[in-house]
Coordinates of C-alpha atoms in Angstrom, one line a residue:
Chain A
X18 CA 82.2 20.0 175.4
X19 CA 82.7 16.1 175.8
X20 CA 79.8 13.8 175.7
X21 CA 80.3 12.9 179.1
X22 CA 80.1 16.4 180.3
X23 CA 77.0 17.0 178.2
X24 CA 75.3 13.9 179.8
X25 CA 76.2 15.2 183.3
X26 CA 74.7 18.5 182.5
X27 CA 71.6 16.9 181.2
X28 CA 71.1 14.7 184.2
X29 CA 71.5 17.6 186.5
X30 CA 68.8 19.9 184.9
X31 CA 66.6 16.8 185.0
X32 CA 67.3 16.3 188.7
X33 CA 66.4 19.8 189.2
X34 CA 63.2 19.6 187.2
X35 CA 62.3 16.6 189.2
X36 CA 63.1 18.1 192.4
X37 CA 60.7 21.3 191.5
X38 CA 57.9 18.9 190.0
X39 CA 57.9 16.8 193.3
X40 CA 57.4 19.7 195.5
X41 CA 54.2 20.4 193.6
X42 CA 51.2 18.7 195.5
X43 CA 49.2 18.3 192.2
X44 CA 52.2 16.7 190.3
X45 CA 53.0 14.2 193.2
X46 CA 49.4 12.9 193.4
X47 CA 48.9 12.9 189.5
X48 CA 52.2 10.9 189.1
X49 CA 51.2 8.6 192.1
X50 CA 47.8 7.7 190.7
X51 CA 49.2 7.1 187.2
X52 CA 51.8 5.0 188.2
X53 CA 49.2 2.6 189.9
X54 CA 47.5 2.4 186.5
X55 CA 50.6 1.9 184.5
X56 CA 51.4 -0.9 186.7
X57 CA 48.0 -2.4 186.4
X58 CA 48.3 -2.1 182.5
X59 CA 51.9 -3.8 182.4
X60 CA 51.2 -6.6 184.9
X61 CA 47.4 -7.1 183.9
X62 CA 47.8 -10.9 183.2
X63 CA 49.6 -11.4 186.5
X64 CA 47.1 -9.5 188.6
X65 CA 43.9 -10.2 187.2
X66 CA 42.3 -13.4 188.9
X67 CA 40.4 -14.5 185.8
X68 CA 40.6 -14.1 181.9
X69 CA 38.3 -10.9 181.6
X70 CA 36.1 -12.8 178.6
X71 CA 35.7 -15.9 180.4
X72 CA 32.0 -16.6 180.9
X73 CA 30.1 -18.9 183.6
X74 CA 30.6 -22.1 181.6
X75 CA 34.3 -22.1 182.4
X76 CA 33.7 -21.5 186.1
X77 CA 33.4 -17.8 186.7
X78 CA 30.2 -16.4 188.3
X79 CA 26.5 -16.0 187.8
X80 CA 25.4 -13.2 185.4
X81 CA 25.1 -9.9 187.4
X82 CA 26.4 -11.1 190.6
X83 CA 27.4 -8.3 193.2
X84 CA 30.7 -8.3 194.9
X85 CA 31.3 -10.8 197.7
X86 CA 31.7 -8.2 200.4
X87 CA 28.3 -7.2 200.2
X88 CA 27.6 -10.1 202.5
X89 CA 28.8 -8.0 205.4
X90 CA 25.8 -5.8 205.0
X91 CA 23.3 -8.5 204.1
X92 CA 24.2 -11.9 205.3
X93 CA 21.0 -13.7 203.6
X94 CA 22.5 -13.5 200.1
X95 CA 23.4 -17.1 199.2
X96 CA 27.2 -17.6 198.6
X97 CA 26.8 -18.7 194.8
X98 CA 24.9 -15.4 194.0
X99 CA 28.0 -13.2 194.8
X100 CA 31.2 -12.9 193.2
X101 CA 34.9 -11.6 193.4
X102 CA 35.5 -8.0 194.6
X103 CA 33.6 -6.1 192.0
X104 CA 30.9 -8.8 190.9
X105 CA 30.2 -10.0 187.5
X106 CA 28.5 -8.6 184.2
X107 CA 25.7 -9.7 182.0
X108 CA 27.5 -13.0 181.0
X109 CA 29.1 -13.7 184.4
X110 CA 32.5 -12.5 183.6
X111 CA 34.6 -10.9 186.4
X112 CA 34.3 -7.2 186.3
X113 CA 37.6 -6.7 188.4
X114 CA 39.6 -8.5 185.6
X115 CA 37.8 -6.4 182.9
X116 CA 38.9 -3.3 184.9
X117 CA 42.4 -4.3 185.0
X118 CA 42.8 -5.1 181.3
X119 CA 40.8 -1.8 180.4
X120 CA 43.5 0.2 181.8
X121 CA 45.7 -1.0 179.0
X122 CA 43.3 0.4 176.4
X123 CA 42.8 3.8 178.1
X124 CA 46.7 4.3 178.4
X125 CA 47.6 3.0 175.0
X126 CA 44.7 5.1 173.3
X127 CA 45.7 8.1 175.5
X128 CA 49.3 8.2 174.7
X129 CA 49.3 7.3 171.1
X130 CA 46.5 9.6 170.1
X131 CA 47.9 12.4 172.0
X132 CA 51.4 11.7 170.5
X133 CA 49.9 11.8 167.1
X134 CA 48.0 15.0 167.6
X135 CA 50.9 16.8 169.5
X136 CA 53.4 15.8 166.8
X137 CA 51.1 17.1 163.8
X138 CA 50.1 20.2 166.0
X139 CA 53.8 21.1 166.8
X140 CA 55.0 20.8 163.3
X141 CA 52.1 22.8 161.8
X142 CA 52.3 25.5 164.5
X143 CA 56.0 25.7 163.8
X144 CA 55.8 26.0 160.3
X145 CA 52.8 28.5 160.2
X146 CA 54.3 30.8 162.8
X147 CA 57.9 30.8 161.4
X148 CA 57.2 31.1 157.9
X149 CA 54.1 33.5 158.2
X150 CA 52.4 34.9 155.1
X151 CA 50.3 32.6 152.9
X152 CA 51.5 29.4 154.2
X153 CA 50.4 30.6 157.8
X154 CA 47.0 31.6 156.3
X155 CA 46.4 28.4 154.6
X156 CA 47.4 26.3 157.5
X157 CA 45.5 28.2 160.0
X158 CA 42.3 28.5 157.9
X159 CA 42.4 24.6 157.7
X160 CA 42.8 24.3 161.4
X161 CA 39.8 26.8 162.1
X162 CA 37.6 24.6 159.8
X163 CA 38.4 21.6 161.9
X164 CA 37.7 23.6 164.8
X165 CA 34.3 24.7 163.7
X166 CA 33.2 21.2 162.5
X167 CA 31.9 19.7 165.9
X168 CA 34.3 17.4 167.5
X169 CA 32.7 14.4 168.7
X170 CA 30.3 14.0 165.8
X171 CA 33.2 14.3 163.3
X172 CA 34.9 11.7 165.3
X173 CA 31.8 9.2 165.2
X174 CA 31.5 9.7 161.4
X175 CA 35.3 8.9 161.1
X176 CA 35.3 6.0 163.4
X177 CA 32.2 4.4 162.0
X178 CA 33.8 4.6 158.5
X179 CA 37.3 3.2 159.4
X180 CA 35.6 0.6 161.4
X181 CA 36.3 -0.5 165.1
X182 CA 39.9 -1.2 166.0
X183 CA 42.1 0.4 168.5
X184 CA 44.4 1.8 165.7
X185 CA 41.6 3.6 164.0
X186 CA 40.3 5.0 167.3
X187 CA 43.9 6.3 167.8
X188 CA 44.0 7.8 164.2
X189 CA 40.5 9.5 164.7
X190 CA 41.4 11.2 167.9
X191 CA 44.9 12.1 166.7
X192 CA 43.8 13.7 163.5
X193 CA 41.0 15.7 164.9
X194 CA 42.5 17.0 167.8
X195 CA 45.9 18.8 166.6
X196 CA 44.3 22.1 165.6
X197 CA 44.1 23.7 169.1
X198 CA 47.7 22.5 169.8
X199 CA 48.8 24.0 166.5
X200 CA 47.1 27.4 167.4
X201 CA 49.0 27.4 170.9
X202 CA 52.4 26.5 169.4
X203 CA 51.9 29.1 166.4
X204 CA 51.3 31.9 168.9
X205 CA 54.4 31.0 171.0
X206 CA 56.5 30.7 168.0
X207 CA 55.4 34.3 166.9
X208 CA 56.7 35.6 170.2
X209 CA 59.9 33.7 170.2
X210 CA 60.6 34.4 166.6
X211 CA 60.8 38.2 167.5
X212 CA 63.8 37.5 170.1
X213 CA 67.2 38.8 169.6
X214 CA 68.9 35.3 169.6
X215 CA 66.8 34.2 166.6
X216 CA 67.8 37.4 164.9
X217 CA 71.6 36.7 165.5
X218 CA 71.2 33.2 164.4
X219 CA 69.7 34.4 161.2
X220 CA 72.5 37.2 160.9
X221 CA 75.0 34.2 161.4
X222 CA 73.8 32.5 158.3
X223 CA 71.7 29.8 160.0
X224 CA 69.3 28.1 158.0
X225 CA 65.5 28.0 158.6
X226 CA 65.4 24.4 159.5
X227 CA 68.3 24.9 161.9
X228 CA 66.8 27.9 163.5
X229 CA 63.3 26.2 163.8
X230 CA 64.7 23.0 165.6
X231 CA 67.6 24.4 167.3
X232 CA 66.3 27.7 168.4
X233 CA 62.5 27.8 168.4
X234 CA 61.4 24.4 169.2
X235 CA 63.4 24.2 172.6
X236 CA 61.6 27.4 173.6
X237 CA 58.1 26.1 172.7
X238 CA 58.8 22.5 174.2
X239 CA 57.5 23.5 177.8
X240 CA 54.1 24.5 176.1
X241 CA 54.2 21.0 174.3
X242 CA 54.7 19.0 177.3
X243 CA 51.8 20.8 179.2
X244 CA 49.4 20.4 176.0
X245 CA 50.6 16.7 175.7
X246 CA 49.4 16.0 179.2
X247 CA 45.9 17.8 178.8
X248 CA 45.6 16.1 175.5
X249 CA 46.0 12.7 176.9
X250 CA 43.3 13.4 179.4
X251 CA 41.0 14.4 176.6
X252 CA 41.9 11.5 174.4
X253 CA 41.1 8.9 177.2
X254 CA 37.7 10.7 177.6
X255 CA 36.9 10.6 174.0
X256 CA 38.0 7.0 173.8
X257 CA 35.5 6.3 176.5
X258 CA 32.9 8.3 174.8
X259 CA 33.3 6.5 171.4
X260 CA 33.4 3.0 173.1
X261 CA 30.2 4.1 175.1
X262 CA 28.5 4.5 171.6
X263 CA 29.6 1.2 170.5
X264 CA 32.4 2.3 168.2
X265 CA 35.2 0.6 170.4
X266 CA 37.3 -2.4 169.3
X267 CA 35.3 -5.4 170.4
X268 CA 38.3 -7.7 170.7
X269 CA 39.7 -5.4 173.6
X270 CA 37.4 -4.6 176.4
X271 CA 37.7 -1.1 177.6
X272 CA 36.1 1.0 180.5
X273 CA 33.9 2.9 178.0
X274 CA 33.0 -0.4 176.3
X275 CA 32.0 -2.0 179.7
X276 CA 29.6 0.8 180.3
X277 CA 28.3 0.4 176.6
X278 CA 27.4 -3.2 177.5
X279 CA 26.1 -2.2 181.0
X280 CA 23.6 0.1 179.2
X281 CA 22.6 -2.5 176.5
X282 CA 22.0 -5.1 179.1
X283 CA 20.0 -2.8 181.4
X284 CA 22.5 -2.7 184.4
X285 CA 20.7 0.4 185.4
X286 CA 17.3 -1.0 185.8
X287 CA 19.0 -4.0 187.7
X288 CA 20.6 -1.3 189.7
X289 CA 23.9 -3.2 189.3
X290 CA 25.9 -0.4 190.6
X291 CA 29.0 -2.6 190.9
X292 CA 29.2 -2.8 187.1
X293 CA 28.7 0.9 186.5
X294 CA 30.7 2.3 189.5
X295 CA 34.3 1.0 188.8
X296 CA 34.8 2.1 185.0
X297 CA 33.8 5.6 185.6
X298 CA 35.9 5.9 188.7
X299 CA 39.0 4.4 187.0
X300 CA 38.4 6.8 183.9
X301 CA 38.1 9.7 186.5
X302 CA 41.4 8.8 188.4
X303 CA 43.4 8.3 185.1
X304 CA 42.1 11.6 183.5
X305 CA 42.4 13.4 186.6
X306 CA 46.2 12.3 187.0
X307 CA 47.1 13.7 183.5
X308 CA 45.3 16.9 184.3
X309 CA 47.0 17.3 187.6
X310 CA 50.5 16.5 185.9
X311 CA 49.6 19.1 183.1
X312 CA 48.8 21.6 185.9
X313 CA 52.0 21.0 187.9
X314 CA 53.9 21.3 184.6
X315 CA 52.2 24.5 183.6
X316 CA 53.1 26.1 187.0
X317 CA 56.8 24.9 186.7
X318 CA 57.4 25.5 183.1
X319 CA 55.4 28.7 182.7
X320 CA 57.2 31.3 184.6
X321 CA 54.4 34.0 184.1
X322 CA 52.3 31.9 186.4
X323 CA 54.8 31.8 189.2
X324 CA 54.5 35.5 189.7
X325 CA 50.9 34.9 190.7
X326 CA 51.8 33.1 193.8
Chain B
X5 CA 35.3 55.0 164.2
X6 CA 36.6 54.1 160.5
X7 CA 39.2 51.7 162.3
X8 CA 36.2 49.9 163.8
X9 CA 34.5 49.8 160.5
X10 CA 37.6 48.4 158.8
X11 CA 37.7 45.8 161.7
X12 CA 34.0 44.7 161.0
X13 CA 34.7 44.4 157.3
X14 CA 37.7 42.2 157.9
X15 CA 35.8 40.1 160.2
X16 CA 33.0 39.8 157.8
X17 CA 35.1 38.8 154.9
X18 CA 37.0 36.2 157.1
X19 CA 33.6 34.6 158.4
X20 CA 32.6 34.3 154.6
X21 CA 35.7 32.8 153.5
X22 CA 35.6 30.3 156.4
X23 CA 31.7 29.5 155.6
X24 CA 32.5 28.8 152.0
X25 CA 35.6 26.5 153.0
X26 CA 33.4 24.7 155.4
X27 CA 30.7 24.1 153.1
X28 CA 33.1 22.8 150.5
X29 CA 35.0 20.5 153.0
X30 CA 31.5 19.4 154.3
X31 CA 30.5 18.3 150.8
X32 CA 33.6 16.3 149.9
X33 CA 33.9 14.6 153.2
X34 CA 30.7 12.9 152.5
X35 CA 31.4 12.0 148.8
X36 CA 34.9 10.4 149.6
X37 CA 33.1 8.0 152.3
X38 CA 32.9 4.3 151.2
X39 CA 29.6 3.0 150.1
X40 CA 26.9 5.6 149.3
X41 CA 23.6 5.1 150.7
X42 CA 22.2 3.4 147.7
X43 CA 24.7 0.6 147.5
X44 CA 23.8 0.0 151.0
X45 CA 20.1 -0.4 150.1
X46 CA 21.3 -2.9 147.5
X47 CA 23.5 -4.8 149.8
X48 CA 20.6 -5.1 152.0
X49 CA 18.5 -6.5 149.2
X50 CA 15.9 -3.6 149.5
X51 CA 16.4 -2.5 145.9
X52 CA 16.6 -4.5 142.6
X53 CA 19.8 -3.6 140.7
X54 CA 17.9 -2.2 138.1
X55 CA 16.1 0.3 140.2
X56 CA 19.4 1.3 141.5
X57 CA 20.4 3.2 138.6
X58 CA 17.3 5.2 138.7
X59 CA 17.5 6.1 142.4
X60 CA 21.3 7.0 141.9
X61 CA 20.0 9.3 139.2
X62 CA 17.2 10.7 141.2
X63 CA 19.6 11.8 144.0
X64 CA 22.4 13.1 141.3
X65 CA 24.8 10.4 142.4
X66 CA 25.6 9.5 138.7
X67 CA 27.0 12.7 137.9
X68 CA 30.6 13.7 137.8
X69 CA 31.9 15.0 141.3
X70 CA 32.2 18.8 140.2
X71 CA 28.6 18.8 138.8
X72 CA 27.5 17.2 142.1
X73 CA 29.2 20.0 143.8
X74 CA 27.6 22.7 141.8
X75 CA 24.3 21.1 142.3
X76 CA 25.0 20.9 146.0
X77 CA 25.9 24.9 146.2
X78 CA 22.7 25.6 144.0
X79 CA 20.6 23.6 146.3
X80 CA 21.9 25.2 149.2
X81 CA 21.3 28.9 147.9
X82 CA 17.6 28.0 147.7
X83 CA 17.6 26.5 151.2
X84 CA 17.4 22.8 150.1
X85 CA 19.5 20.5 152.1
X86 CA 18.6 17.2 150.5
X87 CA 16.3 14.3 151.2
X88 CA 16.8 11.9 154.0
X89 CA 17.1 8.1 152.9
X90 CA 16.2 6.8 156.2
X91 CA 13.4 9.1 157.5
X92 CA 11.9 9.6 154.0
X93 CA 11.5 13.4 154.6
X94 CA 13.4 16.5 153.5
X95 CA 16.5 16.6 155.7
X96 CA 15.6 20.3 156.9
X97 CA 12.4 18.7 158.5
X98 CA 14.2 15.9 160.0
X99 CA 16.7 18.2 161.7
X100 CA 14.4 21.0 162.8
X101 CA 12.0 18.5 164.5
X102 CA 14.8 17.9 166.9
X103 CA 16.2 21.3 167.2
X104 CA 14.0 22.7 169.9
X105 CA 14.7 19.9 172.2
X106 CA 18.4 20.4 171.8
X107 CA 18.3 24.2 171.9
X108 CA 16.3 24.0 175.3
X109 CA 18.6 21.5 176.8
X110 CA 22.0 22.9 175.9
X111 CA 20.6 26.5 176.4
X112 CA 19.5 25.9 180.0
X113 CA 22.7 24.0 180.9
X114 CA 24.7 26.5 179.3
X115 CA 23.2 29.5 181.2
X116 CA 23.6 27.4 184.5
X117 CA 27.1 26.5 184.0
X118 CA 28.3 30.0 183.0
X119 CA 26.5 31.4 186.1
X120 CA 27.9 28.9 188.3
X121 CA 31.3 28.9 186.7
X122 CA 31.9 32.6 186.9
X123 CA 30.8 32.8 190.5
X124 CA 33.1 30.1 191.6
X125 CA 35.9 31.5 189.4
X126 CA 35.6 34.9 191.1
X127 CA 35.4 33.2 194.5
X128 CA 38.5 31.2 194.0
X129 CA 40.6 33.9 192.6
X130 CA 39.6 36.2 195.5
X131 CA 40.3 33.5 198.1
X132 CA 43.4 32.4 196.2
X133 CA 45.6 29.8 198.1
X134 CA 43.0 29.4 200.7
X135 CA 41.0 26.1 201.4
X136 CA 38.0 27.5 199.4
X137 CA 40.3 28.1 196.3
X138 CA 41.8 24.5 196.6
X139 CA 38.3 23.0 197.0
X140 CA 36.7 25.1 194.0
X141 CA 39.8 24.2 191.8
X142 CA 39.7 20.5 192.8
X143 CA 35.9 20.0 192.2
X144 CA 36.1 21.9 188.9
X145 CA 38.9 19.5 187.7
X146 CA 37.2 16.6 189.1
X147 CA 33.9 17.1 187.1
X148 CA 35.9 18.1 183.9
X149 CA 37.8 14.7 184.3
X150 CA 34.3 12.5 184.6
X151 CA 32.9 11.0 181.4
X152 CA 29.6 12.9 180.8
X153 CA 27.6 9.7 180.0
X154 CA 28.8 8.2 183.3
X155 CA 27.6 11.1 185.4
X156 CA 24.2 10.7 183.4
X157 CA 24.1 7.1 184.1
X158 CA 24.7 7.6 188.1
X159 CA 22.2 10.1 188.1
X160 CA 19.7 8.2 186.2
X161 CA 20.3 4.9 188.2
X162 CA 19.9 6.9 191.6
X163 CA 17.2 9.4 190.8
X164 CA 15.4 7.7 187.9
X165 CA 15.5 4.0 188.7
X166 CA 16.2 3.9 192.3
X167 CA 14.3 6.6 193.9
X168 CA 11.9 7.3 191.0
X169 CA 12.0 10.9 191.3
X170 CA 12.6 11.6 187.5
X171 CA 11.4 10.0 184.4
X172 CA 14.1 7.5 182.9
X173 CA 13.8 8.6 179.1
X174 CA 12.2 10.9 176.7
X175 CA 11.5 14.6 176.4
X176 CA 7.9 14.4 177.1
X177 CA 5.4 11.9 178.8
X178 CA 3.4 9.7 176.2
X179 CA 0.5 10.7 176.0
X180 CA 1.5 14.3 176.8
X181 CA -0.4 15.9 179.8
X182 CA -3.5 18.1 179.2
X183 CA -2.8 21.7 179.6
X184 CA -0.3 24.1 178.8
X185 CA 1.4 24.5 182.1
X186 CA 1.2 20.9 182.9
X187 CA 3.0 20.2 179.5
X188 CA 5.7 22.6 180.5
X189 CA 6.1 21.1 183.9
X190 CA 6.3 17.8 182.3
X191 CA 9.2 18.7 179.9
X192 CA 11.0 20.4 182.9
X193 CA 10.8 17.2 184.8
X194 CA 12.3 15.2 182.0
X195 CA 15.0 18.0 181.6
X196 CA 16.1 17.9 185.0
X197 CA 18.6 15.0 185.1
X198 CA 20.2 15.7 181.6
X199 CA 20.6 19.4 182.4
X200 CA 22.2 18.7 185.7
X201 CA 24.6 16.3 184.0
X202 CA 25.6 18.8 181.2
X203 CA 26.0 21.4 183.8
X204 CA 28.3 19.6 185.9
X205 CA 30.7 18.9 183.3
X206 CA 31.1 22.3 181.7
X207 CA 30.9 24.7 184.6
X208 CA 34.6 23.8 185.6
X209 CA 35.9 25.3 182.2
X210 CA 34.3 28.7 182.9
X211 CA 35.6 28.6 186.5
X212 CA 39.3 27.9 185.5
X213 CA 39.0 30.5 182.8
X214 CA 37.6 33.1 185.1
X215 CA 39.9 32.3 187.9
X216 CA 43.0 32.3 185.6
X217 CA 42.2 35.5 184.0
X218 CA 41.2 37.2 187.2
X219 CA 44.7 36.3 188.6
X220 CA 46.4 37.6 185.5
X221 CA 44.6 40.8 185.8
X222 CA 45.5 41.0 189.6
X223 CA 49.2 41.1 188.7
X224 CA 48.9 44.0 186.4
X225 CA 50.4 47.5 187.1
X226 CA 47.0 49.2 187.3
X227 CA 45.9 47.0 190.1
X228 CA 49.0 47.4 191.9
X229 CA 48.5 51.2 191.6
X230 CA 44.9 50.9 192.7
X231 CA 45.9 49.1 195.7
X232 CA 48.7 51.6 196.4
X233 CA 46.2 54.2 196.3
X234 CA 44.6 52.7 199.2
X235 CA 41.2 51.4 197.8
X236 CA 39.5 49.0 199.6
X237 CA 40.4 45.3 198.1
X238 CA 36.5 44.7 197.4
X239 CA 36.6 47.9 195.2
X240 CA 39.8 46.9 193.5
X241 CA 38.3 43.7 192.6
X242 CA 34.8 44.7 191.5
X243 CA 35.7 48.3 189.7
X244 CA 39.2 47.6 188.4
X245 CA 39.8 43.7 188.0
X246 CA 36.5 42.1 187.1
X247 CA 35.8 44.4 184.2
X248 CA 38.9 43.4 182.4
X249 CA 38.8 39.7 183.5
X250 CA 35.4 39.3 182.1
X251 CA 36.7 39.8 178.6
X252 CA 37.9 36.2 177.8
X253 CA 34.9 34.7 179.5
X254 CA 32.5 36.8 177.5
X255 CA 34.2 35.5 174.3
X256 CA 34.3 31.9 175.5
X257 CA 30.6 32.1 176.3
X258 CA 29.9 33.7 172.8
X259 CA 31.9 30.7 171.1
X260 CA 30.3 27.9 173.2
X261 CA 26.7 29.5 172.1
X262 CA 27.5 28.3 168.6
X263 CA 27.8 24.8 169.6
X264 CA 24.5 24.7 171.4
X265 CA 22.8 23.6 168.2
X266 CA 25.1 20.6 168.0
X267 CA 23.6 18.9 170.9
X268 CA 25.2 16.5 173.3
X269 CA 25.5 13.0 171.7
X270 CA 26.5 11.1 174.8
X271 CA 24.0 13.0 177.1
X272 CA 21.1 12.6 174.7
X273 CA 21.9 8.9 174.2
X274 CA 22.0 8.3 178.1
X275 CA 18.6 10.0 178.5
X276 CA 17.2 9.1 175.1
X277 CA 16.7 12.7 174.6
X278 CA 15.4 13.2 171.1
X279 CA 17.9 15.9 169.9
X280 CA 20.5 16.9 167.2
X281 CA 23.5 15.0 168.9
X282 CA 21.5 11.8 169.0
X283 CA 20.2 12.3 165.4
X284 CA 23.8 12.5 164.1
X285 CA 24.7 9.4 165.7
X286 CA 21.6 7.5 164.4
X287 CA 22.0 8.9 160.9
X288 CA 25.5 7.7 160.7
X289 CA 24.5 4.2 161.8
X290 CA 22.1 4.4 158.9
X291 CA 24.5 5.8 156.5
X292 CA 22.0 8.6 155.9
X293 CA 24.7 11.1 154.7
X294 CA 22.1 13.7 153.6
X295 CA 21.0 14.1 157.1
X296 CA 24.7 14.1 158.4
X297 CA 25.8 16.6 155.9
X298 CA 22.9 18.9 156.6
X299 CA 23.5 18.7 160.5
X300 CA 27.1 19.4 160.1
X301 CA 26.1 22.4 157.9
X302 CA 23.8 23.8 160.2
X303 CA 26.1 23.3 163.1
X304 CA 29.1 25.0 161.3
X305 CA 26.9 28.0 160.1
X306 CA 25.9 28.6 163.7
X307 CA 29.5 28.2 165.0
X308 CA 30.9 30.6 162.5
X309 CA 28.2 33.0 163.3
X310 CA 28.8 32.9 167.1
X311 CA 32.6 33.3 166.4
X312 CA 31.7 36.4 164.2
X313 CA 29.5 37.9 166.9
X314 CA 32.4 37.0 169.8
X315 CA 35.0 39.1 167.5
X316 CA 32.6 41.9 167.1
X317 CA 31.7 42.0 170.8
X318 CA 35.5 41.7 171.7
X319 CA 36.2 44.4 169.4
X320 CA 33.7 46.6 171.1
X321 CA 34.8 45.9 174.6
X322 CA 38.5 45.9 174.0
X323 CA 39.6 49.0 171.8
X324 CA 43.1 47.6 171.6
X325 CA 41.9 45.0 169.2
X326 CA 40.4 47.0 166.5
X327 CA 43.6 49.3 166.3
X328 CA 45.9 46.0 166.2
X329 CA 46.0 45.6 162.5
X330 CA 45.3 41.8 162.1
X331 CA 43.1 42.0 165.0
X332 CA 43.8 38.5 165.8

């Protein structure tokens, strides 16, 4: 088959996939929400009206100013006590700009940590499932132990030791969340391994590596995609949690860290809802978009589910 | 019956091996960490260098690693978990002081989330494809996608600070109220918001699991047969489908019971709930490794135990498992 023909085949199957995907309501909503946040992350410097770290001295707002639009409900508030569309934080910094820049951290950590976890998990699942025996036993016992040690406390310990930086947060989430993926991939490999075409490939003299990557991997890929989407959602939630505990990268403001500072500076006591509301809603929307995409992929790629309809 | 005994023996051996490996890894994790607690005391000029060696020797930190490991195992066998550098108490006391708070909070919220989760899951599967199903599905996914600490903060701001209906921090009033019933009411009052928070984020998992397995079961041949026999839909659902669909949920509940003792670090932080989850965080910030090691050990044991019980229960409920050789 010529290269051009191969490409055409590929594009055709992609188009077919896209057609099915965009018929799924959850998938469409997920992609729509995610696109907004990806746009925000890429064009953060262009969209945000202020530098998210600029304090009052360089002309931003008073500390803890509510957003300007509350004057619609209460005309008595003086003009210099309100600020922007989301108000200001404890140092008078613009919350709207922080929210926009925060999308970068969530998405970077989500994608990178999930990529790490899915990569390790898939490789280990493939090896354990394909070779079986003692290799399988050792790898799966190791995965079990990581699943038994409580997740968040383990990540707190690792994050505190490695020190606060985005790279370390990605590492910590990545190396602690591969076991569940490895387990899922392994059980799928066990099923695929028994299929006739694998037997034929072996009879034809194909090597183990060839069989694993050419015959088994393509058949577990749908599962990998679904798990990657769900994993990104979890990674974003974990990043928010670690940052909320003060283990985030102090040089890069993230949504979890905003909530950390909000709690430290008693935003709850001051009833500074404009400070607390936006980060939580943004985390919800981004996480939900990945869950929806995962749900849609699951319905399309997992034929067993289609029977249920 | 002998197959079942064989199954139990296999599961027991497996649990023992896992326990041993977990203890070993738990030991080494905390030895490869940079800066043992004594060197932190030195850097903070709490101790003179001459005293340091003495303290190291006291905690056995000057021995070779393998001797420390033997010492650690021997201490575990006599139930000694070590001594807390920060709290200046045996580790077991530090942990046990906070354990009741955590078990109470986690236990209550687990019970509520399991009940709500199962009921909504059955309802969603029964009314699949309808508005009710979509509403249940969407709300479960939404609560699952919210950061737990944020739900806590919102509830705390609204019901604690703004409306003043619930206390804003702690597990009990200070000083505690007189009388037994007043005291229980006081604890329940403090527990309401954190328990609601935890229930909201965890019920969705059970809903999705219950809905998923029930829908799986409903496509099985025996359900088709039951329907073909003309049995009423409700009877098919209750007598034929639900009994089988409950299996995975029972296992999930059993496994989650193991994590009850690990507490909920984020929720406990928001509500200043004096539990094990918060203790782990504080111990890490103080570099109090013995406490961390002790907490990880107790949690691991209870998780292994819960998994073991789940395996046994599964074996009893589903006969196919115990004849299945590996039984995995």
